[in-house]
mmCIF file of C-alpha atoms and ligand atoms in Angstrom:
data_model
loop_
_atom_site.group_PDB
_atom_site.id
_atom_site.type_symbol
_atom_site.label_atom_id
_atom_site.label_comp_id
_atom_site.label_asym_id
_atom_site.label_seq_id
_atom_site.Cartn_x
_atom_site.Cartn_y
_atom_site.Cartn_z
ATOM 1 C CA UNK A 216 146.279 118.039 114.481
ATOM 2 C CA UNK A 217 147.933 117.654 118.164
ATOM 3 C CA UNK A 218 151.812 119.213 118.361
ATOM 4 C CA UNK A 219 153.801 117.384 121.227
ATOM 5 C CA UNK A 220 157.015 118.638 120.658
ATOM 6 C CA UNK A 221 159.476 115.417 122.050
ATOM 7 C CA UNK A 222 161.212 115.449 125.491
ATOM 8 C CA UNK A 223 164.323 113.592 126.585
ATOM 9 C CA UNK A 224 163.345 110.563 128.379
ATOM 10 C CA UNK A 225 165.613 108.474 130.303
ATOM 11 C CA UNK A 226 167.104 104.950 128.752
ATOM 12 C CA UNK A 227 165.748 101.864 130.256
ATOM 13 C CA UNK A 228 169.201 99.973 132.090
ATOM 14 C CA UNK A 229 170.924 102.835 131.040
ATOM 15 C CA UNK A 230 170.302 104.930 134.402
ATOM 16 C CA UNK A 231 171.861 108.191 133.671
ATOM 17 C CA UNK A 232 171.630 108.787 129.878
ATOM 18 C CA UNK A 233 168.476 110.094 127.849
ATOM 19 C CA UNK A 234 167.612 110.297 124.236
ATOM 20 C CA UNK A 235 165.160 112.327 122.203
ATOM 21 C CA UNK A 236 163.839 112.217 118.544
ATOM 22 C CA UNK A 237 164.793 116.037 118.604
ATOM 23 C CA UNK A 238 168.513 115.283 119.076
ATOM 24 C CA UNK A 239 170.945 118.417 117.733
ATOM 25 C CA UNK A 240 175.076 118.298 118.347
ATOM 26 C CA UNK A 241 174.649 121.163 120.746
ATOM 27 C CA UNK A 242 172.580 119.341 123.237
ATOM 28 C CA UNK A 243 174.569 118.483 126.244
ATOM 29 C CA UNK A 244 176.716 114.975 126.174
ATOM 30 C CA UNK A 245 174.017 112.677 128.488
ATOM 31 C CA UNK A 246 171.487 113.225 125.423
ATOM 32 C CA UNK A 247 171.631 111.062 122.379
ATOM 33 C CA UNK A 248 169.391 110.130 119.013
ATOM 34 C CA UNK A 249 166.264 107.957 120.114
ATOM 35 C CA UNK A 250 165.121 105.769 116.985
ATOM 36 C CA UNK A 251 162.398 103.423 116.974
ATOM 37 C CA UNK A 252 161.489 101.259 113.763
ATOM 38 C CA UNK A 253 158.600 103.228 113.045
ATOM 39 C CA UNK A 254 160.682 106.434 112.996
ATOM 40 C CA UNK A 255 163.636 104.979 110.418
ATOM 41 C CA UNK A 256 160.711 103.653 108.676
ATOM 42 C CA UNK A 257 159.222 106.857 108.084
ATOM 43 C CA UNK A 258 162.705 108.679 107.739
ATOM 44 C CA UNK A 259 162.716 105.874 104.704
ATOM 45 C CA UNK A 260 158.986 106.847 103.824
ATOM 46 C CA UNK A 261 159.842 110.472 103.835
ATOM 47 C CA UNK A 262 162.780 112.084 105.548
ATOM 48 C CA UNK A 263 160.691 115.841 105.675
ATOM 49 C CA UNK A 264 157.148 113.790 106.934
ATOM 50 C CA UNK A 265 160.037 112.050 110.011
ATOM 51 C CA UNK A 266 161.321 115.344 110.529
ATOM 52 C CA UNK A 267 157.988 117.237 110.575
ATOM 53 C CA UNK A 268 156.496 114.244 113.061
ATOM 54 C CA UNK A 269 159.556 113.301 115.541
ATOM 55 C CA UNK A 270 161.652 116.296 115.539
ATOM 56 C CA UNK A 271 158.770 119.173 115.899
ATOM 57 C CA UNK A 272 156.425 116.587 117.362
ATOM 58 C CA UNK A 273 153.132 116.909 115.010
ATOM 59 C CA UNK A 274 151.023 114.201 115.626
ATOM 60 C CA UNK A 275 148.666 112.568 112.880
ATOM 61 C CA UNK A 276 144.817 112.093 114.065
ATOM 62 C CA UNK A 277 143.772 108.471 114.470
ATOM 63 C CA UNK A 278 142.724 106.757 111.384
ATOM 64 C CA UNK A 279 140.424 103.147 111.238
ATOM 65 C CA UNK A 280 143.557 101.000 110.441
ATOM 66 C CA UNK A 281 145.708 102.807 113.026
ATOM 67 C CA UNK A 282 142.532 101.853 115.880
ATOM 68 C CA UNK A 283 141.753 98.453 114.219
ATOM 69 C CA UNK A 284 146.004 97.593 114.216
ATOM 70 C CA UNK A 285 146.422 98.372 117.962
ATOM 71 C CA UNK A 286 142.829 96.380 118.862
ATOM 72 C CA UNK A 287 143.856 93.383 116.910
ATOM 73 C CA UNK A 288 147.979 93.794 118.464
ATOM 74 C CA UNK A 289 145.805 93.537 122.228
ATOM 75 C CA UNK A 290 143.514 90.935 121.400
ATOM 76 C CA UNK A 291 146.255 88.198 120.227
ATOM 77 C CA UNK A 292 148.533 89.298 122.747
ATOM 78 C CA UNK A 293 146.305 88.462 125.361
ATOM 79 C CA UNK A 294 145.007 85.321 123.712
ATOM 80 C CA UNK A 295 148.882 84.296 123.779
ATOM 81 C CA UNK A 296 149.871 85.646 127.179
ATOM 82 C CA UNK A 297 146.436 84.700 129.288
ATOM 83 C CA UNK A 298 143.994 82.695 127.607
ATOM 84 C CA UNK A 299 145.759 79.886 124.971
ATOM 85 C CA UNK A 300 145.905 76.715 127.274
ATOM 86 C CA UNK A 301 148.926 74.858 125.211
ATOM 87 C CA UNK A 302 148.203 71.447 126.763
ATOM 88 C CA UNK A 303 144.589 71.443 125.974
ATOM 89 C CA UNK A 304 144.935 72.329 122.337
ATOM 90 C CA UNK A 305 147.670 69.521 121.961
ATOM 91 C CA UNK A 306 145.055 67.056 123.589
ATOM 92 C CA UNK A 307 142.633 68.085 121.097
ATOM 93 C CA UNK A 308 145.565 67.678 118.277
ATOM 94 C CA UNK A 309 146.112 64.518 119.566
ATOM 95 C CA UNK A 310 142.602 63.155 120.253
ATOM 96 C CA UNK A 311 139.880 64.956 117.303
ATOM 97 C CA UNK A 312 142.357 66.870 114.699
ATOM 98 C CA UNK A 313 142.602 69.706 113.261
ATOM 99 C CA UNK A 314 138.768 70.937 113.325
ATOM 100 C CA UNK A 315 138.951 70.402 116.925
ATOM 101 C CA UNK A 316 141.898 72.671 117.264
ATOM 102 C CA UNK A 317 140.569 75.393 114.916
ATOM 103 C CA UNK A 318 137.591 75.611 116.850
ATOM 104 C CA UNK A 319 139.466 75.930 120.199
ATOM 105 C CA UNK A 320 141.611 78.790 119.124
ATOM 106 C CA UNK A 321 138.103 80.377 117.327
ATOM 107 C CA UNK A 322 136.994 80.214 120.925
ATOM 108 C CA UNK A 323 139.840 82.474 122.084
ATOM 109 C CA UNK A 324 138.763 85.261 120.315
ATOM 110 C CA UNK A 325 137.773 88.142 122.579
ATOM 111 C CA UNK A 326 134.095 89.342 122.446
ATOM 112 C CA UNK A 327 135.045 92.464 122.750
ATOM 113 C CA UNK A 328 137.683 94.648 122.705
ATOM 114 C CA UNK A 329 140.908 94.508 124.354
ATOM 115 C CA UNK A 330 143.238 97.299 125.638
ATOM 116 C CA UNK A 331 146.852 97.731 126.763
ATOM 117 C CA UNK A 332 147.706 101.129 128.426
ATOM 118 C CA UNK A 333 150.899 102.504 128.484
ATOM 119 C CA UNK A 334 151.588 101.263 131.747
ATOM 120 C CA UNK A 335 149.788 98.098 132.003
ATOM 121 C CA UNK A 336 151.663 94.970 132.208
ATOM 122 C CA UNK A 337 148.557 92.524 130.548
ATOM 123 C CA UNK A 338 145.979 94.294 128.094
ATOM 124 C CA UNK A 339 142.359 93.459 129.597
ATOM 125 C CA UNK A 340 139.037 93.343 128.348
ATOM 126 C CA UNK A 341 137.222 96.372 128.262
ATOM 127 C CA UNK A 342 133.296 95.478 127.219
ATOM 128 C CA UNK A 343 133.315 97.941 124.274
ATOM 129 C CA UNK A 344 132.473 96.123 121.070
ATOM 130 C CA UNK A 345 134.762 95.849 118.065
ATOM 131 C CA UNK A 346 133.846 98.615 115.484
ATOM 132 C CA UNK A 347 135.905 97.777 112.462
ATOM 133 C CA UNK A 348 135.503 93.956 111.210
ATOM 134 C CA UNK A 349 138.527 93.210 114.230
ATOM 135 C CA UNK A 350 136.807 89.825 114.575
ATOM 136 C CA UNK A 351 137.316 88.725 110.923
ATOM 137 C CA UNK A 352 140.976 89.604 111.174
ATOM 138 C CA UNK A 353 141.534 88.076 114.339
ATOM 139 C CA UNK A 354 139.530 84.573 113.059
ATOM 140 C CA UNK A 355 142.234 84.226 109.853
ATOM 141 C CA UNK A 356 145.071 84.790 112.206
ATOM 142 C CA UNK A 357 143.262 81.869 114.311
ATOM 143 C CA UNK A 358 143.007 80.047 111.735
ATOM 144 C CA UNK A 359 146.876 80.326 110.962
ATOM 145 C CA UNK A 360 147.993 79.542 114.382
ATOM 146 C CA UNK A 361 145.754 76.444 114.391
ATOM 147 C CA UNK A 362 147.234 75.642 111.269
ATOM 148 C CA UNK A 363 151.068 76.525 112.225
ATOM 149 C CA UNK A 364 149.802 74.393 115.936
ATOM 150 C CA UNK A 365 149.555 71.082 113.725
ATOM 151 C CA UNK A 366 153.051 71.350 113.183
ATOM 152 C CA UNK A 367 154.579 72.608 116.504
ATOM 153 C CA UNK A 368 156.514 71.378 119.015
ATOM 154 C CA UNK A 369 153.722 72.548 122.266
ATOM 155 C CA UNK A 370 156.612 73.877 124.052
ATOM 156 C CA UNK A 371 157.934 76.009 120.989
ATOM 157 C CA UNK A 372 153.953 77.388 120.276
ATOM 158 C CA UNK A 373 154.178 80.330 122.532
ATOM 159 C CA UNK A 374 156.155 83.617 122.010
ATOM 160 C CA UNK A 375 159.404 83.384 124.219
ATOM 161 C CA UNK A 376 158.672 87.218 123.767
ATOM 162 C CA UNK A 377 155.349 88.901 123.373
ATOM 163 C CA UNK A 378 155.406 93.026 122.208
ATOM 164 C CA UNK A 379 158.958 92.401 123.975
ATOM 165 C CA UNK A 380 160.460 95.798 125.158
ATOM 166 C CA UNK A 381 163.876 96.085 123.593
ATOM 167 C CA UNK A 382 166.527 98.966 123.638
ATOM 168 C CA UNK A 383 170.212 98.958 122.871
ATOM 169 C CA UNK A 384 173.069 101.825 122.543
ATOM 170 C CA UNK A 385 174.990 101.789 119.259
ATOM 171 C CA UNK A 386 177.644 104.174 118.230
ATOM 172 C CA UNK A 387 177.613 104.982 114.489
ATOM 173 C CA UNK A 388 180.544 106.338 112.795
ATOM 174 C CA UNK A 389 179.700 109.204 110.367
ATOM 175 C CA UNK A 390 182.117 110.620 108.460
ATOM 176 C CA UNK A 391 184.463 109.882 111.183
ATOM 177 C CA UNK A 392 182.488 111.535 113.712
ATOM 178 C CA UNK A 393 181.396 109.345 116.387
ATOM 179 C CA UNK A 394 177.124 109.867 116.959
ATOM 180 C CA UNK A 395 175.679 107.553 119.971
ATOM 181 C CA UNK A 396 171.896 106.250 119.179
ATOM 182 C CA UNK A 397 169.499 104.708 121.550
ATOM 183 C CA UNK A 398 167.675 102.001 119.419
ATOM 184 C CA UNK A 399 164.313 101.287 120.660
ATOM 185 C CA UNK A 400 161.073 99.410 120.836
ATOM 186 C CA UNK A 401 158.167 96.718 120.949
ATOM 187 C CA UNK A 402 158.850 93.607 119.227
ATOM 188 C CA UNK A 403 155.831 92.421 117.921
ATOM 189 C CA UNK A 404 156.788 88.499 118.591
ATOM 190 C CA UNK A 405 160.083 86.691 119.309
ATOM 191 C CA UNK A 406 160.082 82.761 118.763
ATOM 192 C CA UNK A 407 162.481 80.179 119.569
ATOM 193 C CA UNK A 408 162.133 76.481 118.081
ATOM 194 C CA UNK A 409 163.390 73.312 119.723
ATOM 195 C CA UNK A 410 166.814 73.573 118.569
ATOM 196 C CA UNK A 411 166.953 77.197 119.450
ATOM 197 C CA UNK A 412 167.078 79.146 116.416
ATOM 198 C CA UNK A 413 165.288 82.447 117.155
ATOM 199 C CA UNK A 414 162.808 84.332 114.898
ATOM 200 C CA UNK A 415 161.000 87.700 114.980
ATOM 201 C CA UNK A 416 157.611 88.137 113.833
ATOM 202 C CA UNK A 417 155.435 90.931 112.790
ATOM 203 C CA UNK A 418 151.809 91.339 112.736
ATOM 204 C CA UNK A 419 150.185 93.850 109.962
ATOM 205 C CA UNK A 420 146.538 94.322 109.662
ATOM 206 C CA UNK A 421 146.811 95.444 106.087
ATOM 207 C CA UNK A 422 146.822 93.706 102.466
ATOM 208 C CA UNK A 423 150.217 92.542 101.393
ATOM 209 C CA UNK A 424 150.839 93.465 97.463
ATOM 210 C CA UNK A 425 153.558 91.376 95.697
ATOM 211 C CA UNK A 426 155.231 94.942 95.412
ATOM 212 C CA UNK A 427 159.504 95.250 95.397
ATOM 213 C CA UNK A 428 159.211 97.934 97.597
ATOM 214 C CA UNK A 429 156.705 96.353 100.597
ATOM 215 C CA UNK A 430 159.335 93.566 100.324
ATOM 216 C CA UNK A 431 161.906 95.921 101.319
ATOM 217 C CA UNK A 432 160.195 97.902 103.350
ATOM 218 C CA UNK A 433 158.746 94.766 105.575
ATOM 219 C CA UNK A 434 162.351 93.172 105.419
ATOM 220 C CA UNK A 435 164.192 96.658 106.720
ATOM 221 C CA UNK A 436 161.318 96.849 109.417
ATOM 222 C CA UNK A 437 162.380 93.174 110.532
ATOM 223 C CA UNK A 438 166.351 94.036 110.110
ATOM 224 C CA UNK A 439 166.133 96.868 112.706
ATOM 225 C CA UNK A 440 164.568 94.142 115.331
ATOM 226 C CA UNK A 441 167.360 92.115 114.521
ATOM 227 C CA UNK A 442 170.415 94.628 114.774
ATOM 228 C CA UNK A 443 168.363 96.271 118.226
ATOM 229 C CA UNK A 444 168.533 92.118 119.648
ATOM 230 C CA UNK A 445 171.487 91.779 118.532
ATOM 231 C CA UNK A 446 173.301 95.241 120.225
ATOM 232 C CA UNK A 447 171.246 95.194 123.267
ATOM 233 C CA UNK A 448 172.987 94.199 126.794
ATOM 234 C CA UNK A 449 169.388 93.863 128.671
ATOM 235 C CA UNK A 450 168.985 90.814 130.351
ATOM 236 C CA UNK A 451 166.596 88.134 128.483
ATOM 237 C CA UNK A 452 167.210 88.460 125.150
ATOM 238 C CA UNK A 453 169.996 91.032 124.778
ATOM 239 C CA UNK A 454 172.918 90.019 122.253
ATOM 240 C CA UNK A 455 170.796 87.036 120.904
ATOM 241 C CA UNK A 456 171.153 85.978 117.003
ATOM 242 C CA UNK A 457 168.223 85.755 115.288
ATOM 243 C CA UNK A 458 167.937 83.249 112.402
ATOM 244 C CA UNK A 459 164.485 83.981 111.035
ATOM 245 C CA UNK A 460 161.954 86.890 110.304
ATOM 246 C CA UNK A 461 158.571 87.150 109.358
ATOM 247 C CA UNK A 462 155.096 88.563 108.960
ATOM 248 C CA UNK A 463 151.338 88.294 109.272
ATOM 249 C CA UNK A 464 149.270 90.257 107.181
ATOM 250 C CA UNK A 465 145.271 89.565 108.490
ATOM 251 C CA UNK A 466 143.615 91.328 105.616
ATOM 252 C CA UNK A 467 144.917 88.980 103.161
ATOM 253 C CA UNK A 468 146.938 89.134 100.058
ATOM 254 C CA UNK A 469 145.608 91.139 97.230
ATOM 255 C CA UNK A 470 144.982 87.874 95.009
ATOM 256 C CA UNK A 471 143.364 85.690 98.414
ATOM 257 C CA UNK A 472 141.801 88.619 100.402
ATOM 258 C CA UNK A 473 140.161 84.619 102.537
ATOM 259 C CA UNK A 474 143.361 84.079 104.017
ATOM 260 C CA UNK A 475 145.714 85.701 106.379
ATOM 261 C CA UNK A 476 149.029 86.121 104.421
ATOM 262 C CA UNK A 477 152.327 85.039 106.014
ATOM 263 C CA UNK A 478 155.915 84.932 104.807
ATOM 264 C CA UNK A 479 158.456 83.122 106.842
ATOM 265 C CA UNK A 480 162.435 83.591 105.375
ATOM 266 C CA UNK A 481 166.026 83.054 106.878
ATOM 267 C CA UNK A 482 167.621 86.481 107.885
ATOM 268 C CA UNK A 483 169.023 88.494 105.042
ATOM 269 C CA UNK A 484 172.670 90.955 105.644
ATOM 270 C CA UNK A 485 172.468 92.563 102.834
ATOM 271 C CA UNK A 486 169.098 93.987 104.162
ATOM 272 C CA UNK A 487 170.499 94.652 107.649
ATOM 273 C CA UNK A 488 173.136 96.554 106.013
ATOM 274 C CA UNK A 489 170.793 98.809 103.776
ATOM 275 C CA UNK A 490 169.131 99.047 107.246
ATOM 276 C CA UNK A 491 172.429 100.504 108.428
ATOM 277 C CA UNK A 492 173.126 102.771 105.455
ATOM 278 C CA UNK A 493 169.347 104.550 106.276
ATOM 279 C CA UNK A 494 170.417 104.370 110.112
ATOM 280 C CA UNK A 495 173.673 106.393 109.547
ATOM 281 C CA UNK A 496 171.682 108.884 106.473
ATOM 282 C CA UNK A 497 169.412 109.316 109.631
ATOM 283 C CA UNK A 498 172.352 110.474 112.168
ATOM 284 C CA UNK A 499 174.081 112.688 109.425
ATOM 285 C CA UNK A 500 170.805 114.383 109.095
ATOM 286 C CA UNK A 501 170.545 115.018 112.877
ATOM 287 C CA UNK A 502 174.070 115.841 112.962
ATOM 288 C CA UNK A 503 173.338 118.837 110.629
ATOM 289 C CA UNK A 504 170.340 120.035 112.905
ATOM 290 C CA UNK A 505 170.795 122.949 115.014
ATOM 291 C CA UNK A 506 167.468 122.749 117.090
ATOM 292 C CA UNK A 507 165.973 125.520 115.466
ATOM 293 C CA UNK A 508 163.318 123.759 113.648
ATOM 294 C CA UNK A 509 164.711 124.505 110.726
ATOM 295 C CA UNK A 510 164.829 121.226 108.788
ATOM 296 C CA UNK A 511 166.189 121.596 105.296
ATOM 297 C CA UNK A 512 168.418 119.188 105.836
ATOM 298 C CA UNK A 513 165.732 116.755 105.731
ATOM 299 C CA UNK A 514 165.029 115.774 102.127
ATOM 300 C CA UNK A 515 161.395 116.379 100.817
ATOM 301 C CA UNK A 516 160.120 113.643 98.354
ATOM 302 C CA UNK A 517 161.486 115.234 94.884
ATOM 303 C CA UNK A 518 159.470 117.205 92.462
ATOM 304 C CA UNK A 519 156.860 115.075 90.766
ATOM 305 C CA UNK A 520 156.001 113.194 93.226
ATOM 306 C CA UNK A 521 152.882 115.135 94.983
ATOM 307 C CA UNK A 522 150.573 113.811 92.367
ATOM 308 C CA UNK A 523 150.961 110.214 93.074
ATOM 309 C CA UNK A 524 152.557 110.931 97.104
ATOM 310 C CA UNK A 525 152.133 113.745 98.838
ATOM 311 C CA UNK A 526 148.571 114.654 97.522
ATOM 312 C CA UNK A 527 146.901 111.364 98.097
ATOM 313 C CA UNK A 528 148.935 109.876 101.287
ATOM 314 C CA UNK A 529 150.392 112.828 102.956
ATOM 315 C CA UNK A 530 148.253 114.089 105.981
ATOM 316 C CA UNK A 531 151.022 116.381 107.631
ATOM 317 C CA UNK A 532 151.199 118.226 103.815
ATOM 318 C CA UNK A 533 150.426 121.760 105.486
ATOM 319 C CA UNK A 534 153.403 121.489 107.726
ATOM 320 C CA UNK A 535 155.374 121.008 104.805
ATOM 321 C CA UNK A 536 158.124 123.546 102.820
ATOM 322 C CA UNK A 537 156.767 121.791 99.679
ATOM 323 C CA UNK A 538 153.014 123.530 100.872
ATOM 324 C CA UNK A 539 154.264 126.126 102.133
ATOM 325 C CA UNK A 540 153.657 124.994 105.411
ATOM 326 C CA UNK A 541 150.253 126.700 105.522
ATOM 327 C CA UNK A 542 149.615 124.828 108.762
ATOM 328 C CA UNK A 543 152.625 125.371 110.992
ATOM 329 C CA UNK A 544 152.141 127.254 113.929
ATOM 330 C CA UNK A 545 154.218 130.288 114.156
ATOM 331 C CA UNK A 546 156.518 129.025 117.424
ATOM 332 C CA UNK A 547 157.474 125.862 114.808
ATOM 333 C CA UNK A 548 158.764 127.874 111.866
ATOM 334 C CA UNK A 549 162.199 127.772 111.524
ATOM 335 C CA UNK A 550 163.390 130.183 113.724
ATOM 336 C CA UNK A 551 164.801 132.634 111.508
ATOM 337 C CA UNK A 552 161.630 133.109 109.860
ATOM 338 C CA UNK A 553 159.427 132.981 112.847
ATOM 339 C CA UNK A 554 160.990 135.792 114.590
HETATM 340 S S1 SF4 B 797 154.045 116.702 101.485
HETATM 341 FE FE1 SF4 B 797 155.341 115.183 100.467
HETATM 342 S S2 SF4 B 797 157.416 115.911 100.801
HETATM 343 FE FE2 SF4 B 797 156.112 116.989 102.250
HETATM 344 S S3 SF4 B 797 156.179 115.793 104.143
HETATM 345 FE FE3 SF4 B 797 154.431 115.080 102.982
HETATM 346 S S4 SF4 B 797 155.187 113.358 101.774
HETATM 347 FE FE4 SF4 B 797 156.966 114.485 102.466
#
C-alpha cells in the first residue's frame, strides 16, 4: 500500500490560492478544502475510508476494473477527439443505414491500448494489447453511439467537452462560519443539442443494478458536475446550466449483461441539494480537524456493518480505528498516540 500524504497545489485561474484534501482551520488563509467527485463520493461511501485516503494520503493498489476503467476512458476519448470523422458516418447514415454506421464506429476501436498521461493533451496509442475484455466494452458502447448517431443532429454528435477540466471556488456557510472550497475535476462528457440545452455524461465500466442506492449515488456523482459548471468563472463553460445528466454503464445491466446500459434524465434539485447537505457534512468535518491525523471526527460505518462492508469491500481496513489500525505506520497515528 503506497502513503502520499497530499500537498497544496495551486488553483487553476485562481493564481495565488491553493487547496489540499488535508485542509485544517489552522492552515494559513491562501489554503482552502480541495474536493473532487470522487472524494465526496467516498466521504458518502465512508467518511473514515475518505479520511484515511485524502487526508493521510493512503493509496489503494490498482485493481482490474480500476486499469480496465481508465483504458476504456482513453480509448473513446480518442475515438471522439481524433479518429470519429462526423461527415463520413452521416454519409454512410444517409447512403447504406444503420449497419453501415455500426460497422464504421466498430472500426474505430483501437487495437490496442490507449494512454493519457498526466500531462498529455491527446491520449495515444501505445502497442500494448488490451488485457481485460476492453474490446467487448468498448464494441457495446460503439454500438450505442451508432445507435444514439441515427438520431443526431452531426453537429450535436461530438462532446462540446471531452474529460473537460473544471474547477470553481464556492464558499459554504457552516454553522455560520464561512469555509472556502475549491471544487474540482474531469468531466467525463459535456453535450450540447441544437437548441442548446447542455448535458453531462458519465461513463462506468461496471454492471448497473436497479438498486435505490446506485440511483443516488450515480445521480449525486452527476449533481456535483452540475453545481462545479454551474459555480465556475473559467472561460468555456464556466457558469453554464445544465439541463440533462446521464450515464453509460459498458458491462451491461444485471438482467441484459449484451447491452451497454444507459440512462438519460432531466436534472434533479432535490439531488443537487442532498449533494450540498454531504458537501457542507464534508467541510464541518474538516473544520473540526486539527492536522494531527487524528480523525475521529470522521464517522466509521456503524457497528454491524463489517460483515456485509468493511470485511468484503474495504481494502484500507488495517488503517482503520475499527481494526485497530494494524497497518498504519507509526508517523500516521494520531499524534497523541504516536509520540
Ligand atoms: S473498515 Fe469499514 S469503517 Fe473502516 S474505513 Fe473501511 S469501510 Fe470504513
Amino acid at each position: 500500500m503506497k502513503i502520499k500524504a497530499p500537498v497544496p497545489r495551486p488553483i487553476p485561474i485562481h493564481g495565488e490560492d491553493f487547496s489540499t484534501y488535508a485542509w485544517h482551520p489552522n492552515m494559513s488563509h491562501d489554503k482552502i478544502l480541495r474536493v473532487s467527485k470522487s472524494s465526496l463520493g467516498q466521504f458518502q461511501t465512508c467518511e473514515q475510508q475518505y479520511f484515511i485516503k485524502y487526508v493521510l494520503g493512503v493509496k489503494e493498489p490498482e485493481n482490474d476494473n480500476m486499469i480496465r476503467g481508465t483504458n476504456v476512458h482513453d480509448a473513446y476519448e480518442f475515438i471522439m477527439d481524433r479518429s470519429l470523422d462526423v461527415e463520413h458516418a452521416a454519409k454512410l447514415r444517409d447512403e447504406q443505414g444503420y449497419d453501415a454506421v455500426k460497422a464504421y464506429f466498430f472500426s474505430l476501436i483501437p487495437p490496442a491500448q490507449i494512454k493519457k498521461g498526466w500531462t498529455d493533451e491527446y491520449a495515444k496509442p501505445t502497442g500494448e494489447d488490451y488485457r481485460l475484455e476492453e474490446p467487448a466494452h468498448l464494441q457495446r458502447l460503439m454500438e450505442a453511439e451508432a445507435r444514439r448517431f441515427m438520431t443526431s443532429a452531426p453537429d450535436a454528435f461530438k462532446p462540446v467537452g471531452n474529460e473537460l477540466g473544471v474547477d470553481a471556488i464556492v464558499e459554504l456557510d457552516i454553522n455560520g462560519t464561512k469555509v472556502k472550497v475549491h471544487l474540482n475535476g474531469f468531466i467525463d462528457r459535456l453535450f450540447m443539442d441544437n437548441e442548446g440545452n447542455y448535458h453531462v455524461h458519465e461513463l462506468k465500466t461496471g454492471m448497473w443494478k436497479d438498486k435505490k442506492t446506485k440511483y443516488e449515488s450515480m445521480a449525486k456523482e452527476m449533481a456535483f458536475y452540475v453545481y462545479m459548471l454551474k459555480k465556475s468563472t473559467q472561460p468555456d463553460f464556466g457558469g453554464v446550466s445544465v439541463s440533462y445528466w446521464g450515464w453509460d454503464h459498458t458491462k451491461g445491466h444485471e438482467n441484459n449483461p449484451e447491452e451497454i446500459y444507459r440512462h438519460v434524465e432531466h436534472i434533479k434539485a432535490d439531488v443537487i441539494m442532498d449533494m450540498l447537505t454531504d458537501l457542507k457534512a464534508l467541510a464541518s468535518a474538516h473544520l473540526r480537524y486539527k492536522g494531527d491525523n487524528d480523525g475521529k471526527m470522521f464517522a466509521t460505518k456503524p457497528s454491524g456493518s463489517e460483515r456485509f462492508f468493511c470485511e468484503p469491500w474495504c481494502a484500507i481496513k488495517g488503517f482503520c480505528p475499527k481494526y485497530e489500525r494494524h497497518m498504519m505506520p507509526h508517523e500516521l497515528r494520531p499524534k497523541r498516540e504516536g509520540n
